[in-house]
mmCIF file of C-alpha atoms (C1' of nucleotides) in Angstrom:
data_model
loop_
_atom_site.group_PDB
_atom_site.id
_atom_site.type_symbol
_atom_site.label_atom_id
_atom_site.label_comp_id
_atom_site.label_asym_id
_atom_site.label_seq_id
_atom_site.Cartn_x
_atom_site.Cartn_y
_atom_site.Cartn_z
ATOM 1 C CA MET A 1 64.501 105.797 118.108
ATOM 2 C CA SER A 2 68.242 105.761 118.323
ATOM 3 C CA ASP A 3 70.237 108.620 119.750
ATOM 4 C CA LEU A 4 71.713 109.189 116.329
ATOM 5 C CA LEU A 5 68.337 109.688 114.666
ATOM 6 C CA GLN A 6 67.357 112.086 117.447
ATOM 7 C CA ARG A 7 70.532 114.098 116.915
ATOM 8 C CA LEU A 8 69.895 114.223 113.188
ATOM 9 C CA ARG A 9 66.349 115.463 113.772
ATOM 10 C CA ASP A 10 67.709 118.100 116.167
ATOM 11 C CA ARG A 11 69.903 119.326 113.328
ATOM 12 C CA GLY A 12 66.888 119.816 111.109
ATOM 13 C CA TRP A 13 67.392 116.731 108.995
ATOM 14 C CA ARG A 14 64.367 115.341 107.265
ATOM 15 C CA LEU A 15 64.043 111.819 108.559
ATOM 16 C CA THR A 16 63.469 109.842 105.415
ATOM 17 C CA ALA A 17 63.238 106.067 105.244
ATOM 18 C CA GLN A 18 66.602 106.030 103.449
ATOM 19 C CA ARG A 19 68.420 107.938 106.170
ATOM 20 C CA ARG A 20 66.848 105.791 108.864
ATOM 21 C CA VAL A 21 68.068 102.659 107.134
ATOM 22 C CA VAL A 22 71.613 103.958 106.705
ATOM 23 C CA ALA A 23 71.676 104.959 110.378
ATOM 24 C CA GLU A 24 70.449 101.490 111.365
ATOM 25 C CA VAL A 25 73.119 99.775 109.296
ATOM 26 C CA LEU A 26 75.791 101.854 111.013
ATOM 27 C CA ASP A 27 74.566 101.037 114.504
ATOM 28 C CA GLY A 28 76.941 98.925 116.560
ATOM 29 C CA GLU A 29 80.462 98.364 117.840
ATOM 30 C CA HIS A 30 83.506 97.787 115.666
ATOM 31 C CA VAL A 31 81.479 98.558 112.541
ATOM 32 C CA HIS A 32 83.657 99.543 109.581
ATOM 33 C CA TYR A 33 81.700 99.049 106.384
ATOM 34 C CA THR A 34 82.558 100.348 102.954
ATOM 35 C CA ALA A 35 79.950 102.439 101.151
ATOM 36 C CA ASP A 36 79.040 99.434 99.033
ATOM 37 C CA GLU A 37 78.630 97.237 102.083
ATOM 38 C CA VAL A 38 76.382 99.851 103.650
ATOM 39 C CA HIS A 39 74.416 99.952 100.408
ATOM 40 C CA ALA A 40 74.079 96.162 100.298
ATOM 41 C CA ARG A 41 72.828 95.981 103.881
ATOM 42 C CA ALA A 42 70.541 98.949 103.390
ATOM 43 C CA THR A 43 69.084 97.323 100.291
ATOM 44 C CA GLU A 44 67.998 94.329 102.370
ATOM 45 C CA LYS A 45 65.717 96.603 104.371
ATOM 46 C CA LEU A 46 64.768 99.075 101.675
ATOM 47 C CA PRO A 47 65.259 97.554 98.227
ATOM 48 C CA GLU A 48 64.830 100.762 96.254
ATOM 49 C CA ILE A 49 67.525 102.795 98.018
ATOM 50 C CA SER A 50 70.075 104.131 95.545
ATOM 51 C CA ARG A 51 73.848 104.194 95.669
ATOM 52 C CA ALA A 52 73.835 107.967 95.377
ATOM 53 C CA THR A 53 71.728 108.333 98.494
ATOM 54 C CA VAL A 54 74.007 106.065 100.474
ATOM 55 C CA TYR A 55 77.035 108.107 99.381
ATOM 56 C CA ASN A 56 75.213 111.360 100.130
ATOM 57 C CA THR A 57 74.117 110.240 103.565
ATOM 58 C CA LEU A 58 77.514 108.877 104.515
ATOM 59 C CA GLY A 59 79.128 112.124 103.372
ATOM 60 C CA GLU A 60 76.710 114.143 105.443
ATOM 61 C CA LEU A 61 77.225 111.981 108.516
ATOM 62 C CA VAL A 62 80.968 112.443 108.165
ATOM 63 C CA SER A 63 80.731 116.199 107.698
ATOM 64 C CA ILE A 64 78.682 116.651 110.866
ATOM 65 C CA GLY A 65 81.047 114.436 112.815
ATOM 66 C CA GLU A 66 78.702 111.522 113.531
ATOM 67 C CA VAL A 67 80.765 109.054 111.522
ATOM 68 C CA ILE A 68 84.490 108.845 110.827
ATOM 69 C CA GLU A 69 85.982 107.997 107.476
ATOM 70 C CA VAL A 70 88.739 105.400 107.675
ATOM 71 C CA SER A 71 90.990 104.208 104.890
ATOM 72 C CA THR A 72 93.170 101.394 106.074
ATOM 73 C CA ASP A 73 94.012 99.791 102.775
ATOM 74 C CA GLY A 74 93.950 102.397 100.050
ATOM 75 C CA ARG A 75 90.879 100.758 98.587
ATOM 76 C CA ALA A 76 87.343 101.808 99.449
ATOM 77 C CA LYS A 77 86.879 104.110 102.418
ATOM 78 C CA ARG A 78 85.218 102.642 105.468
ATOM 79 C CA TYR A 79 82.712 104.314 107.748
ATOM 80 C CA ASP A 80 83.079 104.096 111.510
ATOM 81 C CA PRO A 81 80.120 105.199 113.633
ATOM 82 C CA ASN A 82 82.191 105.239 116.826
ATOM 83 C CA ALA A 83 82.872 108.956 116.476
ATOM 84 C CA HIS A 84 82.224 110.055 120.025
ATOM 85 C CA HIS A 85 85.094 108.152 121.640
ATOM 86 C CA SER A 86 88.544 109.032 120.371
ATOM 87 C CA HIS A 87 90.222 105.884 119.151
ATOM 88 C CA GLN A 88 92.656 104.387 116.687
ATOM 89 C CA HIS A 89 92.537 101.230 114.568
ATOM 90 C CA LEU A 90 94.140 97.827 114.760
ATOM 91 C CA VAL A 91 94.119 95.982 111.436
ATOM 92 C CA CYS A 92 94.957 92.388 110.558
ATOM 93 C CA SER A 93 97.422 92.389 107.658
ATOM 94 C CA ARG A 94 96.038 89.127 106.352
ATOM 95 C CA CYS A 95 92.247 89.126 106.705
ATOM 96 C CA GLY A 96 91.714 92.851 107.087
ATOM 97 C CA VAL A 97 89.563 92.723 110.221
ATOM 98 C CA ILE A 98 89.515 96.027 112.083
ATOM 99 C CA ARG A 99 89.207 96.713 115.823
ATOM 100 C CA ASP A 100 88.853 100.039 117.543
ATOM 101 C CA VAL A 101 91.605 100.547 120.112
ATOM 102 C CA ARG A 102 92.653 103.258 122.550
ATOM 103 C CA PRO A 103 96.354 104.025 122.944
ATOM 104 C CA SER A 104 97.508 104.885 126.441
ATOM 105 C CA GLY A 105 98.875 108.331 125.594
ATOM 106 C CA ASP A 106 98.356 111.057 123.059
ATOM 107 C CA PRO A 107 100.156 110.087 119.845
ATOM 108 C CA LEU A 108 100.572 113.800 119.057
ATOM 109 C CA ALA A 109 102.931 114.123 121.986
ATOM 110 C CA LEU A 110 105.424 111.826 120.261
ATOM 111 C CA LEU A 111 106.252 114.422 117.612
ATOM 112 C CA PRO A 112 109.061 116.679 118.864
ATOM 113 C CA GLU A 113 108.982 120.398 118.162
ATOM 114 C CA ARG A 114 111.852 120.250 115.676
ATOM 115 C CA GLU A 115 109.890 117.685 113.630
ATOM 116 C CA ARG A 116 106.801 119.869 113.313
ATOM 117 C CA TYR A 117 108.160 122.162 110.589
ATOM 118 C CA GLY A 118 106.043 125.048 111.822
ATOM 119 C CA PHE A 119 102.767 123.162 111.355
ATOM 120 C CA THR A 120 99.863 123.801 113.719
ATOM 121 C CA LEU A 121 99.021 120.247 114.710
ATOM 122 C CA ASP A 122 95.477 119.074 114.925
ATOM 123 C CA GLU A 123 95.322 115.332 115.285
ATOM 124 C CA ALA A 124 97.221 112.117 114.792
ATOM 125 C CA THR A 125 95.657 108.995 113.347
ATOM 126 C CA VAL A 126 97.402 105.713 114.039
ATOM 127 C CA THR A 127 96.945 102.408 112.271
ATOM 128 C CA TYR A 128 98.407 99.416 114.079
ATOM 129 C CA ARG A 129 99.039 96.412 111.870
ATOM 130 C CA GLY A 130 99.704 92.807 112.688
ATOM 131 C CA LEU A 131 98.087 89.394 112.619
ATOM 132 C CA CYS A 132 94.840 88.683 114.418
ATOM 133 C CA PRO A 133 94.738 85.540 116.592
ATOM 134 C CA SER A 134 93.028 83.353 113.985
ATOM 135 C CA CYS A 135 95.320 84.407 111.142
ATOM 136 C CA ALA A 136 98.390 84.020 113.353
ATOM 137 C CA SER A 137 97.476 80.418 114.239
ATOM 138 C CA ALA A 138 96.586 79.450 110.663
ATOM 139 C CA MET B 1 124.150 104.931 88.643
ATOM 140 C CA SER B 2 122.058 105.399 91.700
ATOM 141 C CA ASP B 3 122.145 103.017 94.624
ATOM 142 C CA LEU B 4 118.583 102.063 93.846
ATOM 143 C CA LEU B 5 119.389 100.955 90.308
ATOM 144 C CA GLN B 6 122.336 98.949 91.619
ATOM 145 C CA ARG B 7 120.105 97.222 94.157
ATOM 146 C CA LEU B 8 117.585 96.421 91.456
ATOM 147 C CA ARG B 9 120.293 94.946 89.254
ATOM 148 C CA ASP B 10 121.524 92.882 92.205
ATOM 149 C CA ARG B 11 118.036 91.449 92.453
ATOM 150 C CA GLY B 12 118.172 90.302 88.873
ATOM 151 C CA TRP B 13 115.977 93.042 87.455
ATOM 152 C CA ARG B 14 116.373 93.845 83.818
ATOM 153 C CA LEU B 15 117.340 97.472 83.688
ATOM 154 C CA THR B 16 115.060 98.816 81.032
ATOM 155 C CA ALA B 17 114.800 102.452 80.055
ATOM 156 C CA GLN B 18 111.325 102.538 81.638
ATOM 157 C CA ARG B 19 112.511 101.275 85.009
ATOM 158 C CA ARG B 20 115.430 103.690 84.988
ATOM 159 C CA VAL B 21 113.106 106.587 84.364
ATOM 160 C CA VAL B 22 110.681 105.603 87.123
ATOM 161 C CA ALA B 23 113.602 105.232 89.521
ATOM 162 C CA GLU B 24 114.893 108.675 88.531
ATOM 163 C CA VAL B 25 111.505 110.288 89.096
ATOM 164 C CA LEU B 26 111.372 108.783 92.582
ATOM 165 C CA ASP B 27 114.815 110.053 93.536
ATOM 166 C CA GLY B 28 114.811 112.709 96.238
ATOM 167 C CA GLU B 29 113.638 113.826 99.655
ATOM 168 C CA HIS B 30 110.028 114.313 100.665
ATOM 169 C CA VAL B 31 108.865 112.836 97.380
ATOM 170 C CA HIS B 32 105.271 111.603 97.510
ATOM 171 C CA TYR B 33 103.906 111.366 94.002
ATOM 172 C CA THR B 34 100.764 109.605 92.866
ATOM 173 C CA ALA B 35 101.089 107.000 90.123
ATOM 174 C CA ASP B 36 99.748 109.518 87.623
ATOM 175 C CA GLU B 37 102.269 112.131 88.723
ATOM 176 C CA VAL B 38 105.066 109.604 88.342
ATOM 177 C CA HIS B 39 103.712 108.792 84.895
ATOM 178 C CA ALA B 40 103.551 112.457 83.894
ATOM 179 C CA ARG B 41 107.138 113.087 84.999
ATOM 180 C CA ALA B 42 108.362 109.864 83.436
ATOM 181 C CA THR B 43 106.687 110.831 80.162
ATOM 182 C CA GLU B 44 108.784 113.987 80.021
ATOM 183 C CA LYS B 45 111.907 111.873 79.824
ATOM 184 C CA LEU B 46 110.542 108.910 77.912
ATOM 185 C CA PRO B 47 107.415 109.894 75.996
ATOM 186 C CA GLU B 48 106.354 106.376 75.063
ATOM 187 C CA ILE B 49 106.233 104.928 78.578
ATOM 188 C CA SER B 50 102.818 103.467 79.344
ATOM 189 C CA ARG B 51 100.616 103.801 82.382
ATOM 190 C CA ALA B 52 100.654 100.031 82.866
ATOM 191 C CA THR B 53 104.432 99.973 83.131
ATOM 192 C CA VAL B 54 104.445 102.749 85.700
ATOM 193 C CA TYR B 55 101.884 100.858 87.779
ATOM 194 C CA ASN B 56 103.817 97.612 87.373
ATOM 195 C CA THR B 57 107.127 99.158 88.344
ATOM 196 C CA LEU B 58 105.704 100.985 91.326
ATOM 197 C CA GLY B 59 104.036 97.784 92.502
ATOM 198 C CA GLU B 60 107.303 95.895 92.194
ATOM 199 C CA LEU B 61 109.267 98.569 94.017
ATOM 200 C CA VAL B 62 106.730 98.423 96.831
ATOM 201 C CA SER B 63 106.784 94.638 97.034
ATOM 202 C CA ILE B 64 110.571 94.507 97.395
ATOM 203 C CA GLY B 65 110.501 97.245 100.018
ATOM 204 C CA GLU B 66 112.282 99.976 98.068
ATOM 205 C CA VAL B 67 109.266 102.270 98.074
ATOM 206 C CA ILE B 68 106.437 102.737 100.551
ATOM 207 C CA GLU B 69 102.813 103.157 99.591
ATOM 208 C CA VAL B 70 101.104 105.999 101.434
ATOM 209 C CA SER B 71 97.445 106.906 101.338
ATOM 210 C CA THR B 72 96.830 110.076 103.260
ATOM 211 C CA ASP B 73 93.595 111.187 101.696
ATOM 212 C CA GLY B 74 91.676 108.175 100.509
ATOM 213 C CA ARG B 75 92.264 109.238 96.911
ATOM 214 C CA ALA B 76 95.188 108.051 94.832
ATOM 215 C CA LYS B 77 97.988 106.233 96.620
ATOM 216 C CA ARG B 78 101.312 108.024 96.858
ATOM 217 C CA TYR B 79 104.761 106.501 96.534
ATOM 218 C CA ASP B 80 107.484 107.378 99.008
ATOM 219 C CA PRO B 81 111.056 106.356 98.130
ATOM 220 C CA ASN B 82 112.308 107.066 101.645
ATOM 221 C CA ALA B 83 111.890 103.421 102.639
ATOM 222 C CA HIS B 84 115.189 102.871 104.421
ATOM 223 C CA HIS B 85 114.569 105.309 107.245
ATOM 224 C CA SER B 86 111.559 104.571 109.399
ATOM 225 C CA HIS B 87 109.344 107.613 109.440
ATOM 226 C CA GLN B 88 105.787 108.900 109.664
ATOM 227 C CA HIS B 89 103.917 111.605 107.756
ATOM 228 C CA LEU B 90 102.818 115.127 108.536
ATOM 229 C CA VAL B 91 100.052 116.361 106.249
ATOM 230 C CA CYS B 92 98.552 119.814 105.768
ATOM 231 C CA SER B 93 94.766 119.525 105.998
ATOM 232 C CA ARG B 94 94.303 122.379 103.565
ATOM 233 C CA CYS B 95 96.877 122.102 100.782
ATOM 234 C CA GLY B 96 97.821 118.454 101.247
ATOM 235 C CA VAL B 97 101.585 118.938 101.371
ATOM 236 C CA ILE B 98 103.360 115.999 103.001
ATOM 237 C CA ARG B 99 106.565 115.950 105.062
ATOM 238 C CA ASP B 100 108.402 112.938 106.385
ATOM 239 C CA VAL B 101 108.819 113.139 110.163
ATOM 240 C CA ARG B 102 110.348 111.014 112.897
ATOM 241 C CA PRO B 103 108.469 110.650 116.187
ATOM 242 C CA SER B 104 110.606 110.529 119.301
ATOM 243 C CA GLY B 105 109.416 107.139 120.492
ATOM 244 C CA ASP B 106 107.955 103.969 119.065
ATOM 245 C CA PRO B 107 104.238 104.517 118.422
ATOM 246 C CA LEU B 108 103.681 100.772 118.927
ATOM 247 C CA ALA B 109 104.597 101.172 122.581
ATOM 248 C CA LEU B 110 101.531 103.334 123.143
ATOM 249 C CA LEU B 111 99.164 100.396 122.680
ATOM 250 C CA PRO B 112 98.665 98.633 126.026
ATOM 251 C CA GLU B 113 98.485 94.861 126.185
ATOM 252 C CA ARG B 114 94.761 94.808 126.970
ATOM 253 C CA GLU B 115 94.118 96.793 123.786
ATOM 254 C CA ARG B 116 95.927 94.343 121.531
ATOM 255 C CA TYR B 117 93.159 91.719 121.399
ATOM 256 C CA GLY B 118 95.681 88.943 120.947
ATOM 257 C CA PHE B 119 97.129 90.428 117.765
ATOM 258 C CA THR B 120 100.803 89.976 116.954
ATOM 259 C CA LEU B 121 101.786 93.574 116.265
ATOM 260 C CA ASP B 122 103.998 94.455 113.390
ATOM 261 C CA GLU B 123 104.038 98.173 112.831
ATOM 262 C CA ALA B 124 102.199 101.395 113.471
ATOM 263 C CA THR B 125 101.724 104.062 110.849
ATOM 264 C CA VAL B 126 100.943 107.558 112.077
ATOM 265 C CA THR B 127 99.529 110.448 110.095
ATOM 266 C CA TYR B 128 99.829 113.824 111.807
ATOM 267 C CA ARG B 129 97.434 116.444 110.472
ATOM 268 C CA GLY B 130 97.390 120.191 110.841
ATOM 269 C CA LEU B 131 98.028 123.375 108.916
ATOM 270 C CA CYS B 132 101.349 124.098 107.291
ATOM 271 C CA PRO B 133 102.871 127.544 107.929
ATOM 272 C CA SER B 134 101.684 129.089 104.666
ATOM 273 C CA CYS B 135 98.128 127.757 104.978
ATOM 274 C CA ALA B 136 97.974 128.806 108.633
ATOM 275 C CA SER B 137 98.914 132.404 107.803
ATOM 276 C CA ALA B 138 96.547 132.669 104.825
ATOM 277 C "C1'" DA C 1 128.984 90.497 67.237
ATOM 278 C "C1'" DT C 2 124.722 88.008 66.777
ATOM 279 C "C1'" DC C 3 121.024 85.179 68.235
ATOM 280 C "C1'" DC C 4 117.519 83.521 71.536
ATOM 281 C "C1'" DT C 5 114.213 83.678 74.722
ATOM 282 C "C1'" DA C 6 112.253 84.709 78.929
ATOM 283 C "C1'" DC C 7 110.982 88.775 80.787
ATOM 284 C "C1'" DA C 8 109.218 93.467 80.010
ATOM 285 C "C1'" DT C 9 106.263 96.837 77.702
ATOM 286 C "C1'" DT C 10 102.288 98.489 75.328
ATOM 287 C "C1'" DG C 11 97.447 100.003 74.336
ATOM 288 C "C1'" DG C 12 93.229 99.374 75.390
ATOM 289 C "C1'" DA C 13 89.474 97.019 77.561
ATOM 290 C "C1'" DC C 14 87.649 96.378 81.907
ATOM 291 C "C1'" DA C 15 86.868 96.892 87.136
ATOM 292 C "C1'" DT C 16 86.172 99.527 91.276
ATOM 293 C "C1'" DT C 17 85.028 103.441 93.726
ATOM 294 C "C1'" DG C 18 83.142 107.799 93.856
ATOM 295 C "C1'" DT C 19 80.690 112.237 91.919
ATOM 296 C "C1'" DC C 20 77.266 114.816 89.516
ATOM 297 C "C1'" DT C 21 72.828 116.143 87.360
ATOM 298 C "C1'" DA C 22 68.088 116.595 85.908
ATOM 299 C "C1'" DA C 23 63.715 114.969 86.902
ATOM 300 C "C1'" DG C 24 60.587 113.088 90.029
ATOM 301 C "C1'" DT C 25 59.116 112.362 95.126
ATOM 302 C "C1'" DC C 26 57.986 113.320 99.773
ATOM 303 C "C1'" DA C 27 58.474 115.068 104.956
ATOM 304 C "C1'" DA C 28 56.847 118.268 107.643
ATOM 305 C "C1'" DG C 29 55.371 122.956 108.578
ATOM 306 C "C1'" DA C 30 51.449 126.225 107.421
ATOM 307 C "C1'" DT D 1 45.416 118.902 103.178
ATOM 308 C "C1'" DC D 2 48.486 121.570 100.611
ATOM 309 C "C1'" DT D 3 52.798 123.384 99.402
ATOM 310 C "C1'" DT D 4 57.459 123.664 98.965
ATOM 311 C "C1'" DG D 5 62.100 123.046 99.336
ATOM 312 C "C1'" DA D 6 64.802 119.324 100.589
ATOM 313 C "C1'" DC D 7 65.531 114.600 99.282
ATOM 314 C "C1'" DT D 8 66.003 110.569 96.181
ATOM 315 C "C1'" DT D 9 66.717 108.301 91.909
ATOM 316 C "C1'" DA D 10 68.919 106.315 87.637
ATOM 317 C "C1'" DG D 11 72.383 106.635 85.031
ATOM 318 C "C1'" DA D 12 76.155 109.153 82.907
ATOM 319 C "C1'" DC D 13 80.632 110.458 83.960
ATOM 320 C "C1'" DA D 14 85.254 110.755 86.404
ATOM 321 C "C1'" DA D 15 89.310 109.014 88.766
ATOM 322 C "C1'" DT D 16 92.134 105.352 89.860
ATOM 323 C "C1'" DG D 17 93.717 100.855 89.260
ATOM 324 C "C1'" DT D 18 94.050 95.967 86.962
ATOM 325 C "C1'" DC D 19 94.452 92.707 83.308
ATOM 326 C "C1'" DC D 20 95.532 90.662 78.817
ATOM 327 C "C1'" DA D 21 97.262 89.423 74.216
ATOM 328 C "C1'" DA D 22 100.472 91.107 71.060
ATOM 329 C "C1'" DT D 23 104.908 93.030 70.499
ATOM 330 C "C1'" DG D 24 109.590 94.373 71.863
ATOM 331 C "C1'" DT D 25 114.107 93.844 74.036
ATOM 332 C "C1'" DA D 26 118.011 93.020 77.789
ATOM 333 C "C1'" DG D 27 121.377 90.249 78.565
ATOM 334 C "C1'" DG D 28 123.204 85.516 78.643
ATOM 335 C "C1'" DA D 29 124.732 82.013 75.303
ATOM 336 C "C1'" DT D 30 127.210 81.016 71.210
#
DNA sequence: ATCCTACATTGGACATTGTCTAAGTCAAGA
DNA sequence: TCTTGACTTAGACAATGTCCAATGTAGGAT
């Protein structure tokens, strides 16, 4: 059993076939599926799983901090299981491929006091955009 | 006539009443309306303007670089007319208010070479999140 | 000033993404 | 094994965005 499933059990989650399948689909590096993509892949393993369950499960995983919601293009949200290592995203402007990246400093530190307008800052999310090697050479 | 309308005319745009009204709605500082909000405000001045025209005009303004598309919450996109001064966004996690802010350095510089995966970088967009003064004190 | 016509607008159908509900199902503790 | 409350399901509904054929009009041409 994956660490994720163990953590879910520790939180009192009922481990249904549907939740197992969603967790399996989200296992891996540089995974950034939309809800529909998760549903499509989940359906391959469990044909009767419903869209609503996929949305529910993704929402729950996000709310407990196991998965991060990413919206790089204003279209469908994407779900990133790499929640336990702080990171940002690098996106190809042409093909849309996404890589997790780690900036060398804290992006929050770049915002001077006079530009904070009295806000209590929490986090900064950065999206780097450019062309990936294959799009750049094409 | 505003500078924006003059620039549009210089590009060969037909200056219709609808385009004038959309341009007027987008005039100002810290303006970040959704398409529907633009439509609602435009309707006050020109009741017969259609949703399609608002979407068309916003899309055109974005494609010629006069307006920036911002999606801070994964819901509707917002349209920011402050396109001629590079800036980032500061968002209240509770009430959603958005301010334009200017970081002190170039966020692109924070991404080390080994984290660029061969991409040709273009830009970095940063969203700072926290609580605004009134939400923090409530 | 009037006419022409290519470009712009309109209303509504359609597409995509996400949310909600009522009824049925099942995991896991007793 | 039984029971029960949590979970899942199908499908309706909501929010946002796109597309198209019919109609209208800005601005150059006359």
